Amino acid sequence: MRCPYCGGLGTQVKDSRPTEDASSIRRRRICPDCGGRFTTFERVQLRELQVVKKNGRRALFDRDKLVRSVQVALRKRSVEPERVERMINGVVRQLESQTDGDIPTERIGELVMEGLKALDDVAYVRFASVYRNFREARDFNAIVGELEAEPDPAPAREAPRQRRDAPAS
């Protein structure tokens, strides 16, 4: 592993541990040349994925690009990073298992939208506005209307708490 500070090739692993969801290994490294410390993550890659763009061009799938686009949609939203990481891992696993290696950009976008819909409605609308290339306010109204038309999953609710000064019934 090349040192990001000095470019040295002889970095040493000082600590390794799995991430919380056990989907990758976190490694703390040190460079003996400059003393720089940095962290790397190691993930399983089942196969090389090729993204087929709308114009027919092909490019290697870039997980980091996917992460960046999801982070933009989730900016200033209070969603736990672990949930985001699980969603991204799920999208990548689906892409690896459902395709022969060639992935249309539309498939990636649809999977990300499904994942964001489950995480955060605002992030879902933000991502959809870019992915579907919204041009007018009515485009936003349409997608918000879709969200409102879907039945809410019934969250487990606690029984209402009784106030201390309220008389018992």
PDB file of C-alpha atoms in Angstrom:
ATOM      1  CA  MET A   1       0.000   0.000   0.000  1.00  0.00           C
ATOM      2  CA  ARG A   2       1.457   3.343  -1.034  1.00  0.00           C
ATOM      3  CA  CYS A   3       1.754   6.018   1.690  1.00  0.00           C
ATOM      4  CA  PRO A   4      -0.553   8.969   0.873  1.00  0.00           C
ATOM      5  CA  TYR A   5       1.948  11.384   2.466  1.00  0.00           C
ATOM      6  CA  CYS A   6       5.361  10.474   1.031  1.00  0.00           C
ATOM      7  CA  GLY A   7       4.515   7.835  -1.595  1.00  0.00           C
ATOM      8  CA  GLY A   8       6.577   5.139   0.142  1.00  0.00           C
ATOM      9  CA  LEU A   9       5.611   1.545  -0.634  1.00  0.00           C
ATOM     10  CA  GLY A  10       6.619  -0.154   2.611  1.00  0.00           C
ATOM     11  CA  THR A  11       3.641   0.703   4.839  1.00  0.00           C
ATOM     12  CA  GLN A  12       2.901  -1.573   7.778  1.00  0.00           C
ATOM     13  CA  VAL A  13      -0.432  -2.664   9.220  1.00  0.00           C
ATOM     14  CA  LYS A  14      -0.633  -1.783  12.932  1.00  0.00           C
ATOM     15  CA  ASP A  15      -4.256  -2.801  13.615  1.00  0.00           C
ATOM     16  CA  SER A  16      -6.990  -4.687  11.734  1.00  0.00           C
ATOM     17  CA  ARG A  17     -10.605  -5.127  12.703  1.00  0.00           C
ATOM     18  CA  PRO A  18     -13.900  -5.772  10.937  1.00  0.00           C
ATOM     19  CA  THR A  19     -16.371  -2.932  10.517  1.00  0.00           C
ATOM     20  CA  GLU A  20     -19.598  -3.086  12.535  1.00  0.00           C
ATOM     21  CA  ASP A  21     -21.547  -4.800   9.772  1.00  0.00           C
ATOM     22  CA  ALA A  22     -18.595  -7.113   8.986  1.00  0.00           C
ATOM     23  CA  SER A  23     -18.686  -6.119   5.317  1.00  0.00           C
ATOM     24  CA  SER A  24     -15.114  -4.834   5.290  1.00  0.00           C
ATOM     25  CA  ILE A  25     -11.860  -4.783   7.233  1.00  0.00           C
ATOM     26  CA  ARG A  26     -10.527  -1.526   8.685  1.00  0.00           C
ATOM     27  CA  ARG A  27      -6.729  -1.373   8.753  1.00  0.00           C
ATOM     28  CA  ARG A  28      -4.629   1.249  10.573  1.00  0.00           C
ATOM     29  CA  ARG A  29      -1.319   1.654   8.753  1.00  0.00           C
ATOM     30  CA  ILE A  30       1.948   3.456   9.408  1.00  0.00           C
ATOM     31  CA  CYS A  31       4.687   4.447   6.989  1.00  0.00           C
ATOM     32  CA  PRO A  32       8.190   3.632   8.284  1.00  0.00           C
ATOM     33  CA  ASP A  33       9.685   6.273   5.957  1.00  0.00           C
ATOM     34  CA  CYS A  34       7.753   9.365   7.114  1.00  0.00           C
ATOM     35  CA  GLY A  35       5.843   8.089  10.182  1.00  0.00           C
ATOM     36  CA  GLY A  36       2.491   8.968   8.585  1.00  0.00           C
ATOM     37  CA  ARG A  37      -0.575   7.105   9.853  1.00  0.00           C
ATOM     38  CA  PHE A  38      -3.676   6.406   7.792  1.00  0.00           C
ATOM     39  CA  THR A  39      -6.632   4.049   7.559  1.00  0.00           C
ATOM     40  CA  THR A  40      -7.615   1.757   4.691  1.00  0.00           C
ATOM     41  CA  PHE A  41     -10.695  -0.392   4.155  1.00  0.00           C
ATOM     42  CA  GLU A  42     -10.689  -3.754   2.438  1.00  0.00           C
ATOM     43  CA  ARG A  43     -13.924  -5.045   0.863  1.00  0.00           C
ATOM     44  CA  VAL A  44     -14.873  -8.173  -1.042  1.00  0.00           C
ATOM     45  CA  GLN A  45     -15.394  -7.605  -4.745  1.00  0.00           C
ATOM     46  CA  LEU A  46     -17.154 -10.477  -6.475  1.00  0.00           C
ATOM     47  CA  ARG A  47     -16.448  -9.269 -10.013  1.00  0.00           C
ATOM     48  CA  GLU A  48     -15.456  -6.268 -12.079  1.00  0.00           C
ATOM     49  CA  LEU A  49     -18.580  -4.296 -12.846  1.00  0.00           C
ATOM     50  CA  GLN A  50     -18.916  -2.175 -15.968  1.00  0.00           C
ATOM     51  CA  VAL A  51     -21.364   0.722 -15.996  1.00  0.00           C
ATOM     52  CA  VAL A  52     -23.093   1.229 -19.340  1.00  0.00           C
ATOM     53  CA  LYS A  53     -23.835   4.937 -19.731  1.00  0.00           C
ATOM     54  CA  LYS A  54     -26.883   6.285 -21.567  1.00  0.00           C
ATOM     55  CA  ASN A  55     -24.706   7.159 -24.567  1.00  0.00           C
ATOM     56  CA  GLY A  56     -23.372   3.572 -24.707  1.00  0.00           C
ATOM     57  CA  ARG A  57     -19.952   4.345 -23.220  1.00  0.00           C
ATOM     58  CA  ARG A  58     -18.590   1.962 -20.615  1.00  0.00           C
ATOM     59  CA  ALA A  59     -16.752   2.768 -17.399  1.00  0.00           C
ATOM     60  CA  LEU A  60     -15.610   0.776 -14.392  1.00  0.00           C
ATOM     61  CA  PHE A  61     -18.067   0.873 -11.507  1.00  0.00           C
ATOM     62  CA  ASP A  62     -16.788   3.274  -8.850  1.00  0.00           C
ATOM     63  CA  ARG A  63     -18.177   2.599  -5.376  1.00  0.00           C
ATOM     64  CA  ASP A  64     -16.746   5.899  -4.142  1.00  0.00           C
ATOM     65  CA  LYS A  65     -18.776   7.799  -6.755  1.00  0.00           C
ATOM     66  CA  LEU A  66     -21.898   6.029  -5.501  1.00  0.00           C
ATOM     67  CA  VAL A  67     -21.021   6.962  -1.900  1.00  0.00           C
ATOM     68  CA  ARG A  68     -20.469  10.618  -2.866  1.00  0.00           C
ATOM     69  CA  SER A  69     -23.816  10.895  -4.660  1.00  0.00           C
ATOM     70  CA  VAL A  70     -25.648   9.378  -1.686  1.00  0.00           C
ATOM     71  CA  GLN A  71     -23.816  11.713   0.702  1.00  0.00           C
ATOM     72  CA  VAL A  72     -24.863  14.732  -1.370  1.00  0.00           C
ATOM     73  CA  ALA A  73     -28.497  13.632  -1.166  1.00  0.00           C
ATOM     74  CA  LEU A  74     -28.179  13.084   2.605  1.00  0.00           C
ATOM     75  CA  ARG A  75     -26.328  16.341   3.341  1.00  0.00           C
ATOM     76  CA  LYS A  76     -27.570  17.906   6.588  1.00  0.00           C
ATOM     77  CA  ARG A  77     -29.944  14.985   7.220  1.00  0.00           C
ATOM     78  CA  SER A  78     -29.692  13.038  10.462  1.00  0.00           C
ATOM     79  CA  VAL A  79     -29.223   9.493   9.199  1.00  0.00           C
ATOM     80  CA  GLU A  80     -26.776   7.226  11.017  1.00  0.00           C
ATOM     81  CA  PRO A  81     -23.659   6.493   8.927  1.00  0.00           C
ATOM     82  CA  GLU A  82     -24.049   2.756   9.649  1.00  0.00           C
ATOM     83  CA  ARG A  83     -27.487   2.742   7.985  1.00  0.00           C
ATOM     84  CA  VAL A  84     -26.068   4.558   4.965  1.00  0.00           C
ATOM     85  CA  GLU A  85     -23.175   2.085   4.712  1.00  0.00           C
ATOM     86  CA  ARG A  86     -25.597  -0.878   4.939  1.00  0.00           C
ATOM     87  CA  MET A  87     -27.738   0.634   2.185  1.00  0.00           C
ATOM     88  CA  ILE A  88     -24.728   1.190  -0.095  1.00  0.00           C
ATOM     89  CA  ASN A  89     -23.411  -2.330   0.598  1.00  0.00           C
ATOM     90  CA  GLY A  90     -26.858  -3.691  -0.263  1.00  0.00           C
ATOM     91  CA  VAL A  91     -26.926  -1.808  -3.563  1.00  0.00           C
ATOM     92  CA  VAL A  92     -23.454  -3.071  -4.506  1.00  0.00           C
ATOM     93  CA  ARG A  93     -24.323  -6.667  -3.538  1.00  0.00           C
ATOM     94  CA  GLN A  94     -27.486  -6.513  -5.660  1.00  0.00           C
ATOM     95  CA  LEU A  95     -25.517  -5.180  -8.618  1.00  0.00           C
ATOM     96  CA  GLU A  96     -22.884  -7.897  -8.268  1.00  0.00           C
ATOM     97  CA  SER A  97     -25.393 -10.713  -7.909  1.00  0.00           C
ATOM     98  CA  GLN A  98     -28.035  -9.657 -10.435  1.00  0.00           C
ATOM     99  CA  THR A  99     -25.893  -8.839 -13.435  1.00  0.00           C
ATOM    100  CA  ASP A 100     -23.367 -10.400 -15.746  1.00  0.00           C
ATOM    101  CA  GLY A 101     -20.992  -7.515 -15.091  1.00  0.00           C
ATOM    102  CA  ASP A 102     -22.643  -4.877 -17.294  1.00  0.00           C
ATOM    103  CA  ILE A 103     -24.886  -2.482 -15.398  1.00  0.00           C
ATOM    104  CA  PRO A 104     -27.027   0.190 -17.042  1.00  0.00           C
ATOM    105  CA  THR A 105     -26.885   3.503 -15.169  1.00  0.00           C
ATOM    106  CA  GLU A 106     -30.674   3.351 -14.852  1.00  0.00           C
ATOM    107  CA  ARG A 107     -30.407   0.190 -12.722  1.00  0.00           C
ATOM    108  CA  ILE A 108     -27.967   1.847 -10.332  1.00  0.00           C
ATOM    109  CA  GLY A 109     -30.195   4.913 -10.028  1.00  0.00           C
ATOM    110  CA  GLU A 110     -33.301   2.857  -9.329  1.00  0.00           C
ATOM    111  CA  LEU A 111     -31.552   0.793  -6.629  1.00  0.00           C
ATOM    112  CA  VAL A 112     -30.207   3.946  -4.962  1.00  0.00           C
ATOM    113  CA  MET A 113     -33.658   5.545  -5.053  1.00  0.00           C
ATOM    114  CA  GLU A 114     -35.191   2.458  -3.410  1.00  0.00           C
ATOM    115  CA  GLY A 115     -32.534   2.558  -0.707  1.00  0.00           C
ATOM    116  CA  LEU A 116     -32.917   6.290  -0.073  1.00  0.00           C
ATOM    117  CA  LYS A 117     -36.688   6.002   0.086  1.00  0.00           C
ATOM    118  CA  ALA A 118     -36.255   3.604   3.004  1.00  0.00           C
ATOM    119  CA  LEU A 119     -33.669   5.874   4.694  1.00  0.00           C
ATOM    120  CA  ASP A 120     -34.960   9.422   4.295  1.00  0.00           C
ATOM    121  CA  ASP A 121     -37.750  10.975   2.202  1.00  0.00           C
ATOM    122  CA  VAL A 122     -35.939  14.293   1.727  1.00  0.00           C
ATOM    123  CA  ALA A 123     -32.776  12.572   0.475  1.00  0.00           C
ATOM    124  CA  TYR A 124     -34.956  10.466  -1.828  1.00  0.00           C
ATOM    125  CA  VAL A 125     -36.515  13.587  -3.372  1.00  0.00           C
ATOM    126  CA  ARG A 126     -33.117  15.294  -3.672  1.00  0.00           C
ATOM    127  CA  PHE A 127     -31.582  12.304  -5.448  1.00  0.00           C
ATOM    128  CA  ALA A 128     -34.630  11.865  -7.682  1.00  0.00           C
ATOM    129  CA  SER A 129     -34.494  15.531  -8.713  1.00  0.00           C
ATOM    130  CA  VAL A 130     -30.996  15.026 -10.136  1.00  0.00           C
ATOM    131  CA  TYR A 131     -31.422  11.454 -11.355  1.00  0.00           C
ATOM    132  CA  ARG A 132     -34.706  12.169 -13.142  1.00  0.00           C
ATOM    133  CA  ASN A 133     -33.521  15.631 -14.230  1.00  0.00           C
ATOM    134  CA  PHE A 134     -36.389  17.675 -12.771  1.00  0.00           C
ATOM    135  CA  ARG A 135     -37.055  20.866 -14.729  1.00  0.00           C
ATOM    136  CA  GLU A 136     -40.134  22.343 -13.037  1.00  0.00           C
ATOM    137  CA  ALA A 137     -41.787  22.544  -9.638  1.00  0.00           C
ATOM    138  CA  ARG A 138     -44.501  20.140 -10.796  1.00  0.00           C
ATOM    139  CA  ASP A 139     -41.813  17.434 -11.115  1.00  0.00           C
ATOM    140  CA  PHE A 140     -41.186  17.798  -7.364  1.00  0.00           C
ATOM    141  CA  ASN A 141     -44.926  17.785  -6.679  1.00  0.00           C
ATOM    142  CA  ALA A 142     -45.304  14.532  -8.584  1.00  0.00           C
ATOM    143  CA  ILE A 143     -42.648  12.686  -6.609  1.00  0.00           C
ATOM    144  CA  VAL A 144     -43.855  14.083  -3.282  1.00  0.00           C
ATOM    145  CA  GLY A 145     -47.348  12.977  -4.291  1.00  0.00           C
ATOM    146  CA  GLU A 146     -45.999   9.460  -4.854  1.00  0.00           C
ATOM    147  CA  LEU A 147     -44.495   9.470  -1.363  1.00  0.00           C
ATOM    148  CA  GLU A 148     -47.714  10.710   0.219  1.00  0.00           C
ATOM    149  CA  ALA A 149     -49.780   8.107  -1.642  1.00  0.00           C
ATOM    150  CA  GLU A 150     -47.742   5.228  -0.212  1.00  0.00           C
ATOM    151  CA  PRO A 151     -48.978   3.822   3.067  1.00  0.00           C
ATOM    152  CA  ASP A 152     -46.646   4.499   5.977  1.00  0.00           C
ATOM    153  CA  PRO A 153     -45.129   1.381   7.485  1.00  0.00           C
ATOM    154  CA  ALA A 154     -46.605   1.213  10.964  1.00  0.00           C
ATOM    155  CA  PRO A 155     -43.717   1.986  13.309  1.00  0.00           C
ATOM    156  CA  ALA A 156     -43.741   0.278  16.665  1.00  0.00           C
ATOM    157  CA  ARG A 157     -45.043   2.900  19.039  1.00  0.00           C
ATOM    158  CA  GLU A 158     -44.783   3.030  22.778  1.00  0.00           C
ATOM    159  CA  ALA A 159     -47.936   3.216  24.813  1.00  0.00           C
ATOM    160  CA  PRO A 160     -48.728   6.809  25.741  1.00  0.00           C
ATOM    161  CA  ARG A 161     -47.089   7.766  28.973  1.00  0.00           C
ATOM    162  CA  GLN A 162     -49.181   9.069  31.774  1.00  0.00           C
ATOM    163  CA  ARG A 163     -48.192  12.377  33.345  1.00  0.00           C
ATOM    164  CA  ARG A 164     -47.148  12.163  36.959  1.00  0.00           C
ATOM    165  CA  ASP A 165     -49.600  14.787  38.069  1.00  0.00           C
ATOM    166  CA  ALA A 166     -52.462  13.301  36.073  1.00  0.00           C
ATOM    167  CA  PRO A 167     -55.016  11.310  38.051  1.00  0.00           C
ATOM    168  CA  ALA A 168     -54.907   7.573  37.464  1.00  0.00           C
ATOM    169  CA  SER A 169     -57.909   6.218  35.628  1.00  0.00           C
TER     170      SER A 169
END
